[in-house]
Amino acid sequence: MILTEHPRPSHTFVHISDTHLPGERSPLYGSGADADSNLDLMLSRLIASGLRPDALLMTGDLTDRGDGSAYERLRALVDPAAEALGCEVVWVAGNHDDRGTMRSVLALSGSGSDPITGVRWFGGLRVIVVDSTVPGAHWGEVPAEQLSWLAAELASPAPDGTLLLMHHPPLPTVLDLAVTVELRDQPALAEVLRGSDVRGILSGHVHHPSFGTFAGIPVAVASSSAYGQDLAQPVGATRGQDAAQGYNLVHVYADSVVHSVVSLERGADVGEPVGAEDAGTRIADRGITWRDSSPVR
């Protein structure tokens, strides 16, 4: 018998960002990008896949202008999908969102325009939501009072560690123009996170997949379900495109968190498609058995 190098993951999440639903359903910014249709297609494919995630992690810019009608349409798309997937939904505010309207329509705790923060538990795994938005601005910041709250929460380690969700990624930007909307005062956040049990930071905002480390912690940025960024532009240029939309799958293991980019676009088959049952048979025929789960670090 041959054991796999790793067991099945202890937790699975779907990380979706920057859905950008407009107030009235229409293509974004005069383009052909239909944010509603893209999100609907993404969720439909997730349901059809048979995946049963722990939660949909929605990391901000849920709407394009903070309109109540857009949040209503968002709920009409996401709530039935979450029910079909048998999972929870974790909402994060982005710079295009309106805290008060978002809180009211999505039935979130807290008061009015206060920052939208929270803690959710999935077994021994803790998910913390931080609000990096600055009302009236597109750049981000985690103010002192939130940093104090975060430090107090992290003072008690979670049995299986912590994932931190925030809209603005604490990473260098590879698009020059994005420095105008980046997360500011990053060293203050790093001071709180360094040495904590945070195993990963999940963000959005920049509309392209990006990965790095911050205070020694892996950072994974999901693309947008609405529209992507064309990184093949001349150096220094910026171009949004009705392409490169996608989301991330997040698989949590005892000693690792794996982030996998899933594109909304699908192409023709290459090679032989292998169904789930056939894949299981081939694995068993080779004498390979899944390793039992081990305790999370």
Coordinates of C-alpha atoms in Angstrom, one line a residue:
M1 CA 0.0 0.0 0.0
I2 CA 1.2 3.5 -0.9
L3 CA -0.1 6.4 1.2
T4 CA -0.6 9.8 -0.4
E5 CA 1.8 12.5 0.8
H6 CA -1.1 14.5 2.3
P7 CA -4.6 13.7 3.5
R8 CA -7.7 15.4 2.3
P9 CA -8.0 19.0 3.4
S10 CA -9.6 19.8 6.7
H11 CA -11.4 22.8 5.3
T12 CA -12.3 24.1 1.9
F13 CA -13.3 27.7 1.0
V14 CA -14.2 29.5 -2.2
H15 CA -12.6 33.0 -2.3
I16 CA -14.6 35.3 -4.5
S17 CA -13.8 39.1 -4.8
D18 CA -14.8 42.3 -6.5
T19 CA -18.2 41.3 -7.8
H20 CA -19.0 45.0 -8.6
L21 CA -22.7 44.7 -9.2
P22 CA -24.0 48.1 -10.5
G23 CA -27.1 49.8 -9.2
E24 CA -29.1 49.0 -12.3
R25 CA -28.2 45.8 -14.1
S26 CA -26.0 46.9 -17.1
P27 CA -22.5 46.3 -18.5
L28 CA -19.8 48.0 -16.4
Y29 CA -18.3 51.3 -17.6
G30 CA -19.7 51.1 -21.1
S31 CA -18.0 47.8 -21.7
G32 CA -19.5 44.3 -22.4
A33 CA -18.6 43.1 -18.8
D34 CA -21.8 41.9 -17.2
A35 CA -21.1 41.6 -13.5
D36 CA -24.4 39.9 -12.7
S37 CA -24.1 37.2 -15.4
N38 CA -20.5 36.5 -14.5
L39 CA -21.3 35.9 -10.9
D40 CA -24.3 33.8 -11.8
L41 CA -22.2 31.6 -14.1
M42 CA -19.4 31.3 -11.5
L43 CA -21.9 30.2 -8.8
S44 CA -23.7 27.8 -11.2
R45 CA -20.5 26.1 -12.1
L46 CA -19.6 25.7 -8.4
I47 CA -22.9 24.1 -7.6
A48 CA -22.6 21.8 -10.6
S49 CA -19.1 20.7 -9.5
G50 CA -20.4 19.0 -6.4
L51 CA -18.0 20.9 -4.2
R52 CA -19.1 21.3 -0.6
P53 CA -17.0 24.2 0.8
D54 CA -17.2 25.5 4.4
A55 CA -17.9 29.0 3.2
L56 CA -17.9 31.5 0.3
L57 CA -15.4 34.2 1.3
M58 CA -16.5 37.4 -0.4
T59 CA -13.6 39.9 -0.1
G60 CA -15.2 43.2 -0.9
D61 CA -16.3 45.6 -3.7
L62 CA -19.5 43.6 -3.6
T63 CA -21.2 46.4 -5.5
D64 CA -19.9 49.1 -7.8
R65 CA -21.5 52.1 -6.1
G66 CA -23.0 50.9 -2.8
D67 CA -26.6 50.8 -4.1
G68 CA -29.2 49.0 -2.1
S69 CA -30.6 47.4 -5.3
A70 CA -27.2 45.9 -6.1
Y71 CA -26.9 44.3 -2.7
E72 CA -30.4 43.0 -3.1
R73 CA -29.4 41.3 -6.4
L74 CA -26.2 40.1 -4.8
R75 CA -28.2 38.3 -2.1
A76 CA -30.6 36.9 -4.7
L77 CA -27.6 35.3 -6.4
V78 CA -25.5 34.3 -3.5
D79 CA -28.0 33.1 -0.9
P80 CA -29.5 30.3 -3.0
A81 CA -26.1 29.3 -4.2
A82 CA -24.8 29.0 -0.6
E83 CA -27.9 27.0 0.3
A84 CA -27.3 24.6 -2.6
L85 CA -23.6 24.3 -1.6
G86 CA -24.5 23.8 2.0
C87 CA -22.1 26.5 3.2
E88 CA -21.9 29.8 5.0
V89 CA -21.1 33.2 3.5
V90 CA -18.5 35.6 4.9
W91 CA -18.9 39.2 3.7
V92 CA -16.0 41.8 3.6
A93 CA -16.4 45.5 2.8
G94 CA -14.5 47.0 -0.1
N95 CA -13.8 50.6 -1.2
H96 CA -16.8 50.5 -3.6
D97 CA -19.2 49.4 -0.9
D98 CA -21.3 51.5 1.5
R99 CA -21.1 50.2 5.0
G100 CA -24.5 51.2 6.1
T101 CA -26.4 49.9 3.1
M102 CA -24.3 46.7 3.0
R103 CA -24.9 46.1 6.7
S104 CA -28.7 46.7 6.3
V105 CA -29.3 44.6 3.2
L106 CA -27.0 41.7 4.1
A107 CA -28.2 41.7 7.7
L108 CA -24.8 42.1 9.2
S109 CA -24.2 42.9 12.9
G110 CA -22.9 46.3 14.0
S111 CA -24.2 49.8 13.7
G112 CA -24.7 52.1 10.7
S113 CA -21.4 53.1 9.1
D114 CA -19.1 51.6 11.7
P115 CA -16.4 49.3 10.2
I116 CA -17.6 45.8 9.3
T117 CA -15.5 43.4 11.3
G118 CA -16.1 40.0 12.8
V119 CA -14.9 36.5 13.8
R120 CA -16.3 33.3 12.4
W121 CA -15.3 29.8 13.5
F122 CA -15.1 26.7 11.3
G123 CA -14.3 24.0 13.9
G124 CA -10.9 25.0 15.3
L125 CA -10.2 27.3 12.4
R126 CA -10.8 31.0 13.0
V127 CA -11.7 33.5 10.2
I128 CA -11.3 37.2 11.1
V129 CA -12.7 39.9 9.0
V130 CA -11.0 43.3 9.0
D131 CA -12.4 46.4 7.4
S132 CA -9.7 48.2 5.4
T133 CA -12.0 50.7 3.7
V134 CA -11.8 54.5 4.2
P135 CA -15.3 56.1 3.5
G136 CA -15.0 58.4 0.6
A137 CA -11.6 57.1 -0.5
H138 CA -10.3 54.2 -2.6
W139 CA -7.1 53.7 -0.8
G140 CA -7.2 51.5 2.4
E141 CA -6.1 51.6 6.0
V142 CA -6.6 49.6 9.2
P143 CA -7.0 52.3 11.9
A144 CA -5.6 52.1 15.4
E145 CA -8.8 51.0 17.0
Q146 CA -9.2 48.1 14.7
L147 CA -5.6 47.1 15.2
S148 CA -6.1 47.1 18.9
W149 CA -9.2 44.9 18.5
L150 CA -7.3 42.6 16.2
A151 CA -4.4 42.3 18.6
A152 CA -6.7 41.4 21.4
E153 CA -8.4 38.7 19.3
L154 CA -5.1 37.2 18.2
A155 CA -3.8 37.1 21.7
S156 CA -5.7 33.8 22.1
P157 CA -4.5 31.4 19.4
A158 CA -7.0 29.3 17.6
P159 CA -6.6 25.5 17.7
D160 CA -6.3 25.3 13.9
G161 CA -4.9 28.8 13.3
T162 CA -6.5 31.8 11.7
L163 CA -7.3 33.2 8.2
L164 CA -7.5 37.0 7.9
L165 CA -9.8 38.5 5.3
M166 CA -9.5 42.1 4.1
H167 CA -10.2 43.9 0.9
H168 CA -6.9 45.8 0.3
P169 CA -3.9 43.4 0.0
P170 CA -0.9 44.2 2.2
L171 CA 1.5 43.6 -0.8
P172 CA 3.5 45.8 -3.2
T173 CA 1.4 46.5 -6.3
V174 CA 2.7 45.5 -9.7
L175 CA 0.5 48.1 -11.4
D176 CA 2.0 51.6 -11.1
L177 CA -1.4 53.4 -10.9
A178 CA -2.5 51.1 -8.1
V179 CA -0.2 52.9 -5.7
T180 CA -3.0 55.6 -5.5
V181 CA -5.4 53.0 -4.0
E182 CA -3.0 50.7 -2.0
L183 CA -3.2 49.8 1.7
R184 CA -1.5 52.5 3.7
D185 CA 0.5 52.3 6.9
Q186 CA 1.3 48.6 6.4
P187 CA 4.0 48.4 9.1
A188 CA 1.4 49.0 11.8
L189 CA -0.6 46.0 10.6
A190 CA 2.6 44.0 10.3
E191 CA 3.5 44.7 13.9
V192 CA 0.2 43.2 15.1
L193 CA 0.4 40.1 12.8
R194 CA 4.0 39.2 13.2
G195 CA 4.3 36.1 15.4
S196 CA 0.6 35.5 15.5
D197 CA -1.3 32.3 14.5
V198 CA -2.5 33.9 11.2
R199 CA -1.8 31.3 8.5
G200 CA -3.0 33.3 5.5
I201 CA -4.3 36.7 4.4
L202 CA -7.0 36.7 1.7
S203 CA -7.7 39.9 -0.3
G204 CA -9.0 41.3 -3.5
H205 CA -9.1 44.9 -4.9
V206 CA -6.5 44.7 -7.7
H207 CA -8.6 42.5 -10.1
H208 CA -5.8 40.0 -10.8
P209 CA -4.4 37.0 -8.9
S210 CA -1.4 37.9 -6.8
F211 CA 0.6 36.1 -4.2
G212 CA 3.3 37.2 -1.7
T213 CA 4.1 37.3 2.0
F214 CA 3.5 39.9 4.6
A215 CA 5.0 39.8 8.1
G216 CA 6.0 36.3 7.2
I217 CA 2.4 35.3 6.4
P218 CA 1.3 34.1 2.9
V219 CA -1.0 36.5 1.1
A220 CA -3.4 35.4 -1.7
V221 CA -5.3 37.8 -3.8
A222 CA -8.3 36.7 -5.9
S223 CA -9.1 38.2 -9.2
S224 CA -12.5 39.8 -9.9
S225 CA -15.7 38.0 -11.0
A226 CA -16.7 41.2 -12.8
Y227 CA -13.6 42.1 -14.9
G228 CA -9.8 41.5 -14.8
Q229 CA -6.6 43.5 -15.4
D230 CA -4.4 43.0 -18.4
L231 CA -0.9 42.6 -17.0
A232 CA 0.6 42.3 -20.4
Q233 CA 0.4 46.0 -21.0
P234 CA 3.5 48.2 -21.5
V235 CA 5.3 48.8 -18.2
G236 CA 3.5 51.5 -16.3
A237 CA 0.2 51.2 -18.1
T238 CA -3.2 50.0 -16.8
R239 CA -6.0 48.3 -18.8
G240 CA -9.1 46.7 -17.4
Q241 CA -10.5 43.9 -19.6
D242 CA -13.6 41.8 -20.0
A243 CA -11.5 38.7 -19.4
A244 CA -9.3 37.0 -16.7
Q245 CA -12.3 36.8 -14.3
G246 CA -12.0 34.1 -11.7
Y247 CA -11.9 33.0 -8.1
N248 CA -9.6 31.1 -5.8
L249 CA -10.1 27.7 -4.1
V250 CA -8.6 27.6 -0.6
H251 CA -7.7 24.2 0.8
V252 CA -6.5 24.1 4.4
Y253 CA -4.3 21.3 5.6
A254 CA -2.5 20.6 8.8
D255 CA 0.7 22.2 7.7
S256 CA -0.2 24.2 4.6
V257 CA -2.9 26.4 3.0
V258 CA -3.2 26.0 -0.8
H259 CA -4.7 28.7 -3.0
S260 CA -5.7 27.7 -6.5
V261 CA -6.8 30.1 -9.2
V262 CA -10.0 29.1 -11.1
S263 CA -10.7 30.9 -14.4
L264 CA -14.3 31.8 -15.4
E265 CA -13.3 31.1 -19.0
R266 CA -13.3 27.5 -20.1
G267 CA -11.6 26.1 -23.2
A268 CA -11.7 22.9 -25.3
D269 CA -10.5 19.6 -23.9
V270 CA -6.8 18.8 -24.0
G271 CA -6.1 15.1 -23.6
E272 CA -8.6 12.7 -22.1
P273 CA -11.1 14.0 -19.5
V274 CA -11.2 11.8 -16.5
G275 CA -14.4 11.6 -14.3
A276 CA -14.3 11.4 -10.5
E277 CA -15.2 7.7 -10.3
D278 CA -12.7 6.8 -13.0
A279 CA -10.0 8.8 -11.2
G280 CA -10.7 6.9 -7.9
T281 CA -10.5 3.6 -9.7
R282 CA -7.1 4.5 -11.3
I283 CA -5.7 5.6 -7.9
A284 CA -6.8 2.4 -6.2
D285 CA -5.5 0.3 -9.1
R286 CA -2.0 1.8 -8.4
G287 CA -2.3 0.7 -4.8
I288 CA -2.5 4.3 -3.5
T289 CA -4.6 5.1 -0.4
W290 CA -5.4 8.5 1.0
R291 CA -3.5 9.3 4.2
D292 CA -5.6 9.9 7.3
S293 CA -5.9 13.4 8.5
S294 CA -3.4 14.5 11.0
P295 CA -3.9 17.3 13.7
V296 CA -3.6 20.8 12.4
R297 CA -0.3 22.4 13.6

